[in-house]
Tab-separated table of C-alpha atoms and ligand atoms in Angstrom:
chain	number	residue	atom	x	y	z
H	1	MET	CA	190.830	85.227	-129.929
H	2	GLN	CA	192.762	83.944	-132.442
H	3	ILE	CA	194.337	85.708	-135.164
H	4	LEU	CA	194.346	85.318	-138.652
H	5	ASP	CA	196.938	85.351	-140.604
H	6	GLY	CA	197.320	85.581	-143.831
H	7	ARG	CA	201.003	85.602	-144.295
H	8	PRO	CA	202.257	81.873	-144.218
H	9	VAL	CA	199.869	81.087	-146.111
H	10	ARG	CA	201.107	83.396	-148.791
H	11	ASP	CA	204.392	82.010	-148.043
H	12	ALA	CA	203.498	78.113	-147.956
H	13	VAL	CA	201.276	78.598	-151.651
H	14	LEU	CA	204.343	80.186	-153.545
H	15	ALA	CA	206.685	78.450	-152.642
H	16	GLU	CA	204.487	74.653	-153.611
H	17	LEU	CA	204.316	76.950	-156.704
H	18	THR	CA	208.433	78.102	-157.348
H	19	GLY	CA	208.179	73.866	-157.162
H	20	ARG	CA	205.902	73.540	-160.552
H	21	VAL	CA	207.687	77.029	-161.796
H	22	ALA	CA	211.098	74.915	-161.166
H	23	ALA	CA	209.404	71.585	-163.197
H	24	ALA	CA	207.418	73.223	-166.519
H	25	PRO	CA	208.834	73.650	-169.770
H	26	ARG	CA	207.927	76.953	-169.519
H	27	PRO	CA	207.221	80.456	-166.808
H	28	PRO	CA	202.811	81.201	-166.467
H	29	GLY	CA	203.215	84.583	-167.937
H	30	LEU	CA	201.734	87.528	-165.491
H	31	ALA	CA	199.825	91.025	-166.904
H	32	VAL	CA	199.434	93.595	-165.735
H	33	ILE	CA	197.409	97.202	-166.620
H	34	LEU	CA	198.528	99.810	-164.275
H	35	VAL	CA	196.050	103.086	-165.010
H	36	GLY	CA	197.164	106.656	-163.349
H	37	ASP	CA	198.739	106.669	-160.441
H	38	ASP	CA	195.866	105.985	-156.996
H	39	PRO	CA	198.244	105.528	-154.392
H	40	ALA	CA	197.065	101.852	-152.957
H	41	SER	CA	197.084	100.485	-157.140
H	42	ARG	CA	199.813	101.210	-156.684
H	43	VAL	CA	201.355	98.714	-153.402
H	44	TYR	CA	198.890	95.723	-154.758
H	45	VAL	CA	200.908	95.931	-158.008
H	46	ARG	CA	204.533	96.915	-156.317
H	47	GLN	CA	203.670	93.643	-154.004
H	48	LYS	CA	201.707	91.399	-157.191
H	49	GLU	CA	205.287	92.139	-159.359
H	50	LYS	CA	207.200	91.326	-156.265
H	51	ALA	CA	205.787	87.487	-155.842
H	52	CYS	CA	205.660	86.414	-159.836
H	53	SER	CA	209.518	87.411	-158.797
H	54	LYS	CA	209.573	85.187	-155.882
H	55	VAL	CA	207.934	82.158	-157.947
H	56	GLY	CA	209.909	82.819	-161.115
H	57	TYR	CA	206.814	83.999	-163.397
H	58	HIS	CA	207.159	86.038	-167.047
H	59	HIS	CA	205.757	89.187	-165.757
H	60	VAL	CA	205.210	92.229	-167.442
H	61	THR	CA	203.424	95.645	-165.888
H	62	HIS	CA	202.154	98.562	-168.031
H	63	ARG	CA	202.361	101.904	-166.578
H	64	LEU	CA	199.714	104.016	-168.673
H	65	PRO	CA	199.424	108.013	-168.415
H	66	ALA	CA	195.892	109.145	-166.285
H	67	ASP	CA	194.938	110.796	-169.459
H	68	THR	CA	195.029	107.119	-171.739
H	69	PRO	CA	192.052	106.963	-174.423
H	70	GLU	CA	190.074	104.098	-173.787
H	71	SER	CA	190.988	103.134	-176.991
H	72	GLU	CA	195.253	102.964	-176.093
H	73	LEU	CA	193.841	100.731	-173.236
H	74	LEU	CA	191.314	98.453	-175.486
H	75	ALA	CA	194.315	98.446	-178.191
H	76	ARG	CA	197.178	96.689	-174.695
H	77	ILE	CA	194.251	94.295	-174.430
H	78	ALA	CA	194.270	92.590	-177.582
H	79	ARG	CA	197.830	92.945	-177.586
H	80	LEU	CA	198.346	90.894	-174.054
H	81	ASN	CA	195.039	88.472	-175.764
H	82	ALA	CA	197.722	88.081	-178.210
H	83	ASP	CA	200.343	87.145	-176.969
H	84	ASP	CA	201.838	83.718	-175.941
H	85	GLU	CA	203.902	84.575	-173.011
H	86	ILE	CA	200.567	85.645	-171.438
H	87	ASP	CA	198.690	83.541	-169.701
H	88	GLY	CA	197.051	86.316	-167.102
H	89	ILE	CA	195.957	89.375	-167.972
H	90	LEU	CA	194.609	91.937	-165.376
H	91	VAL	CA	193.840	95.105	-165.139
H	92	GLN	CA	194.050	96.663	-162.027
H	93	MET	CA	190.761	98.255	-160.340
H	94	PRO	CA	189.583	100.646	-160.072
H	95	LEU	CA	190.091	102.900	-163.480
H	96	PRO	CA	190.717	106.340	-163.798
H	97	GLY	CA	186.551	107.908	-163.846
H	98	HIS	CA	186.562	108.243	-168.078
H	99	LEU	CA	187.436	104.817	-168.421
H	100	ASP	CA	184.347	102.024	-168.804
H	101	GLU	CA	185.284	99.420	-165.930
H	102	GLU	CA	182.775	97.267	-167.876
H	103	ARG	CA	184.494	97.992	-171.260
H	104	ALA	CA	187.417	97.004	-169.918
H	105	LEU	CA	187.194	93.435	-168.202
H	106	MET	CA	184.833	92.242	-171.651
H	107	ALA	CA	188.312	93.158	-173.458
H	108	VAL	CA	190.137	90.807	-171.439
H	109	ASP	CA	190.340	87.203	-173.147
H	110	PRO	CA	187.713	84.877	-171.213
H	111	GLN	CA	190.553	82.292	-171.166
H	112	LYS	CA	193.287	85.120	-169.599
H	113	ASP	CA	190.656	86.796	-167.365
H	114	VAL	CA	192.910	85.903	-163.705
H	115	ASP	CA	191.021	88.137	-161.642
H	116	GLY	CA	187.910	86.225	-162.527
H	117	PHE	CA	185.894	88.988	-162.831
H	118	HIS	CA	184.813	88.914	-167.323
H	119	PRO	CA	181.285	87.576	-167.408
H	120	GLU	CA	181.365	84.674	-168.382
H	121	ASN	CA	183.727	83.912	-165.737
H	122	LEU	CA	180.996	84.744	-163.207
H	123	GLY	CA	178.509	82.993	-165.149
H	124	HIS	CA	179.937	79.736	-164.850
H	125	LEU	CA	180.283	81.101	-160.983
H	126	VAL	CA	176.916	81.733	-161.032
H	127	SER	CA	176.084	78.164	-162.680
H	128	GLY	CA	177.450	76.448	-159.427
H	129	ARG	CA	180.757	75.349	-161.724
H	130	PRO	CA	183.088	77.006	-161.337
H	131	ARG	CA	186.564	78.043	-163.893
H	132	THR	CA	188.468	81.638	-162.272
H	133	VAL	CA	187.168	82.625	-159.563
H	134	ALA	CA	188.001	86.474	-158.075
H	135	CYS	CA	191.711	86.087	-155.471
H	136	THR	CA	189.807	87.830	-152.905
H	137	PRO	CA	187.631	85.321	-152.685
H	138	ARG	CA	188.660	82.377	-153.242
H	139	GLY	CA	191.724	83.753	-150.604
H	140	VAL	CA	189.083	84.561	-147.263
H	141	LEU	CA	188.237	80.194	-147.271
H	142	ARG	CA	191.462	79.300	-148.461
H	143	LEU	CA	192.932	81.186	-144.805
H	144	LEU	CA	189.633	79.943	-143.234
H	145	ALA	CA	190.049	76.624	-144.511
H	146	HIS	CA	194.371	77.034	-143.214
H	147	HIS	CA	192.960	77.682	-140.333
H	148	GLY	CA	190.312	74.833	-139.383
H	149	ILE	CA	187.145	77.008	-139.536
H	150	GLU	CA	184.633	75.459	-141.676
H	151	VAL	CA	181.910	77.319	-143.480
H	152	ALA	CA	179.734	74.799	-144.183
H	153	GLY	CA	175.929	74.808	-141.686
H	154	ARG	CA	176.875	78.132	-141.068
H	155	ARG	CA	175.263	81.688	-141.278
H	156	VAL	CA	178.019	83.393	-142.954
H	157	ALA	CA	176.841	87.122	-143.562
H	158	VAL	CA	178.951	88.336	-145.913
H	159	VAL	CA	178.963	92.865	-146.288
H	160	GLY	CA	179.258	94.417	-149.321
H	161	ARG	CA	178.080	93.134	-152.863
H	162	SER	CA	181.426	94.451	-155.371
H	163	VAL	CA	182.221	92.506	-157.974
H	164	ILE	CA	186.154	92.515	-156.798
H	165	VAL	CA	185.121	90.872	-153.940
H	166	GLY	CA	181.293	90.471	-151.726
H	167	ARG	CA	178.951	88.903	-154.921
H	168	PRO	CA	181.363	86.193	-155.683
H	169	MET	CA	182.584	85.723	-151.680
H	170	ALA	CA	178.302	85.065	-150.878
H	171	LEU	CA	178.340	82.890	-153.774
H	172	LEU	CA	181.176	80.562	-152.923
H	173	LEU	CA	179.803	80.481	-149.966
H	174	ASN	CA	176.824	79.164	-151.362
H	175	LEU	CA	177.425	76.973	-152.684
H	176	LYS	CA	176.725	73.072	-153.037
H	177	ASP	CA	180.696	71.162	-152.066
H	178	ALA	CA	183.621	71.682	-149.305
H	179	MET	CA	183.817	74.570	-148.780
H	180	GLY	CA	180.709	76.088	-149.907
H	181	ASP	CA	177.248	74.774	-147.993
H	182	ALA	CA	177.139	78.191	-146.109
H	183	THR	CA	173.802	79.733	-145.402
H	184	VAL	CA	174.429	84.212	-146.401
H	185	VAL	CA	172.960	87.024	-145.954
H	186	MET	CA	174.066	89.686	-148.014
H	187	CYS	CA	174.093	93.111	-146.410
H	188	HIS	CA	175.289	96.609	-148.397
H	189	SER	CA	174.045	100.229	-147.929
H	190	ARG	CA	170.398	100.359	-148.529
H	191	THR	CA	170.262	97.116	-145.517
H	192	PRO	CA	168.025	98.369	-142.601
H	193	ASP	CA	169.839	97.009	-139.630
H	194	LEU	CA	172.798	96.480	-140.361
H	195	ALA	CA	173.920	95.307	-137.107
H	196	ALA	CA	171.202	92.873	-136.683
H	197	GLU	CA	171.566	90.815	-139.301
H	198	THR	CA	175.332	90.926	-139.127
H	199	ARG	CA	175.305	89.714	-135.312
H	200	ARG	CA	172.601	86.240	-135.712
H	201	ALA	CA	175.859	84.907	-138.273
H	202	ASP	CA	178.410	82.484	-137.439
H	203	VAL	CA	181.544	84.907	-139.048
H	204	VAL	CA	180.992	87.904	-140.596
H	205	ILE	CA	183.216	89.439	-143.667
H	206	ALA	CA	183.155	93.075	-144.492
H	207	ALA	CA	184.264	94.381	-147.528
H	208	LEU	CA	182.401	97.377	-147.299
H	209	GLY	CA	185.567	99.465	-148.249
H	210	ARG	CA	185.521	101.854	-144.968
H	211	PRO	CA	186.757	102.165	-142.114
H	212	GLU	CA	186.414	101.626	-139.078
H	213	VAL	CA	182.725	100.394	-139.769
H	214	LEU	CA	182.164	96.982	-138.071
H	215	THR	CA	182.606	97.495	-134.060
H	216	ARG	CA	181.073	95.221	-131.021
H	217	GLU	CA	177.897	96.010	-131.343
H	218	HIS	CA	177.778	94.077	-135.351
H	219	VAL	CA	179.069	90.499	-133.873
H	220	ALA	CA	178.155	87.505	-132.069
H	221	ALA	CA	180.215	87.270	-129.225
H	222	GLY	CA	182.206	84.083	-130.624
H	223	ALA	CA	181.779	84.544	-133.971
H	224	VAL	CA	184.947	84.688	-136.745
H	225	VAL	CA	185.810	88.041	-137.978
H	226	VAL	CA	186.485	88.193	-141.142
H	227	ASP	CA	188.551	92.103	-142.864
H	228	VAL	CA	189.130	92.420	-146.193
H	229	GLY	CA	189.503	96.404	-145.871
H	230	ILE	CA	192.285	98.116	-146.722
H	231	ASN	CA	191.504	102.377	-145.380
H	232	ARG	CA	193.970	104.648	-145.162
H	233	ILE	CA	193.025	106.793	-142.296
H	234	ASP	CA	195.108	109.909	-141.185
H	235	ASP	CA	197.500	109.615	-138.874
H	236	PRO	CA	199.873	112.602	-137.533
H	237	ALA	CA	201.649	109.919	-135.669
H	238	ALA	CA	202.966	108.453	-137.590
H	239	LYS	CA	205.937	107.921	-140.739
H	240	LYS	CA	203.859	108.701	-143.299
H	241	GLY	CA	200.892	110.936	-141.735
H	242	TYR	CA	198.216	107.903	-142.256
H	243	ARG	CA	198.388	105.064	-140.946
H	244	LEU	CA	195.964	100.954	-142.476
H	245	VAL	CA	193.105	100.165	-140.565
H	246	GLY	CA	190.532	97.547	-142.006
H	247	ASP	CA	185.824	97.623	-142.278
H	248	VAL	CA	186.618	96.258	-139.108
H	249	ASP	CA	187.571	97.878	-135.840
H	250	SER	CA	189.626	95.259	-134.533
H	251	ALA	CA	189.823	96.880	-130.750
H	252	ALA	CA	186.169	96.111	-130.602
H	253	MET	CA	187.187	93.287	-131.077
H	254	GLN	CA	189.516	91.714	-128.377
H	255	GLY	CA	188.030	90.214	-125.423
H	256	HIS	CA	184.852	89.168	-127.956
H	257	ALA	CA	184.749	87.180	-131.767
H	258	ALA	CA	186.208	84.148	-131.284
H	259	ALA	CA	188.944	85.354	-134.188
H	260	LEU	CA	189.700	88.171	-136.607
H	261	THR	CA	192.270	89.014	-140.141
H	262	PRO	CA	194.783	91.014	-139.548
H	263	VAL	CA	194.697	94.540	-141.291
H	264	PRO	CA	197.705	94.752	-143.159
H	265	GLY	CA	198.084	91.344	-142.842
H	266	GLY	CA	195.031	88.986	-143.114
H	267	VAL	CA	193.093	88.298	-146.076
H	268	GLY	CA	196.063	91.088	-148.250
H	269	PRO	CA	199.353	88.263	-149.125
H	270	MET	CA	196.269	85.408	-149.690
H	271	THR	CA	194.629	87.394	-152.742
H	272	ILE	CA	198.451	87.643	-153.872
H	273	ALA	CA	198.456	83.644	-153.200
H	274	MET	CA	195.289	82.984	-154.713
H	275	LEU	CA	196.427	85.784	-157.883
H	276	LEU	CA	199.143	83.500	-158.322
H	277	GLU	CA	197.577	80.115	-158.417
H	278	ASN	CA	195.166	81.410	-160.822
H	279	THR	CA	197.733	82.556	-163.120
H	280	TRP	CA	199.700	79.033	-163.236
H	281	GLU	CA	196.141	77.757	-163.767
H	282	ALA	CA	195.691	79.489	-166.959
H	283	MET	CA	198.032	78.407	-168.024
H	284	VAL	CA	197.891	74.823	-168.029
H	285	ARG	CA	194.561	75.023	-168.999
H	286	ARG	CA	196.197	77.249	-172.783
H	287	GLU	CA	199.731	74.820	-172.893
H	288	GLY	CA	196.842	71.743	-172.580
H	289	SER	CA	194.132	72.769	-175.207
H	290	ARG	CA	197.127	73.626	-177.886
L	1	LIG	N1	191.420	96.376	-156.768
L	1	LIG	C1	190.976	95.939	-155.362
L	1	LIG	N2	191.680	94.776	-156.117
L	1	LIG	C2	191.579	94.231	-157.511
L	1	LIG	C3	192.097	92.536	-157.879
L	1	LIG	O1	191.939	91.783	-156.911
L	1	LIG	N3	191.334	92.645	-159.150
L	1	LIG	C4	191.664	94.156	-159.680
L	1	LIG	N4	192.333	94.374	-160.627
L	1	LIG	N5	191.798	95.516	-159.312
L	1	LIG	C5	191.128	95.304	-157.386
């Protein structure tokens, strides 16, 4: 079974961006807003900061307490929208329950929406002329392309329909262009026979956010499996008391799937790389429109 490692691909993207930043009149600027102390979100945000430092981006992180009122969050976003040094704004999801995620995403200037979650950017994707595309789906396509895995003309099953991954993933895959042209089935919690759908697919993309749900019965022999999930499960034998697993039972894929993305180290690094690429592109667009 081929292991689809995302780390060397991320490193190549970051190296390319480092060169571009060195030759640019100013570095791209990324602002991250993290509300509360969700442990997984804290890890993601630290990884984003590390990657920004590595390539020489200007970056700021606004860490806000879990009980931050909505007016304060929206005021921060408005200030960042008006900040000339900031090209990209990312509001880390999920937000604490009292905050309306839709309202926060709508408040981000669509030109600075490096997540591609604003309805304007989702609209460009639906219309077939994508502008800023969500980082994880974009990273999945880049990872497959890097490893020479074609999706054009093949059946792809996407499991999960979140705005962060599943929905933009399915839309990108069926676009009429060199990276899409797949026949896509989108599965979710109300799909009557999930295994029957995913077994028909040449490529299965798991983005449910539940640990090790997809097993051998869900995957055709010789299929390619992309595991977007990162779940913590208790493990008393582990130093931290938990370990990270994907949405796919990776042991069950051995000797069965043709290729699998590892967790961690597969899709995760690609998401970071695409965030930095989206931020670069946002800067180029803003500079070009002055
Ligand atoms: N939470 C999990 N993944 C993401 C992401 O790509 N962007 C944001 N903003 N929040 C997330």
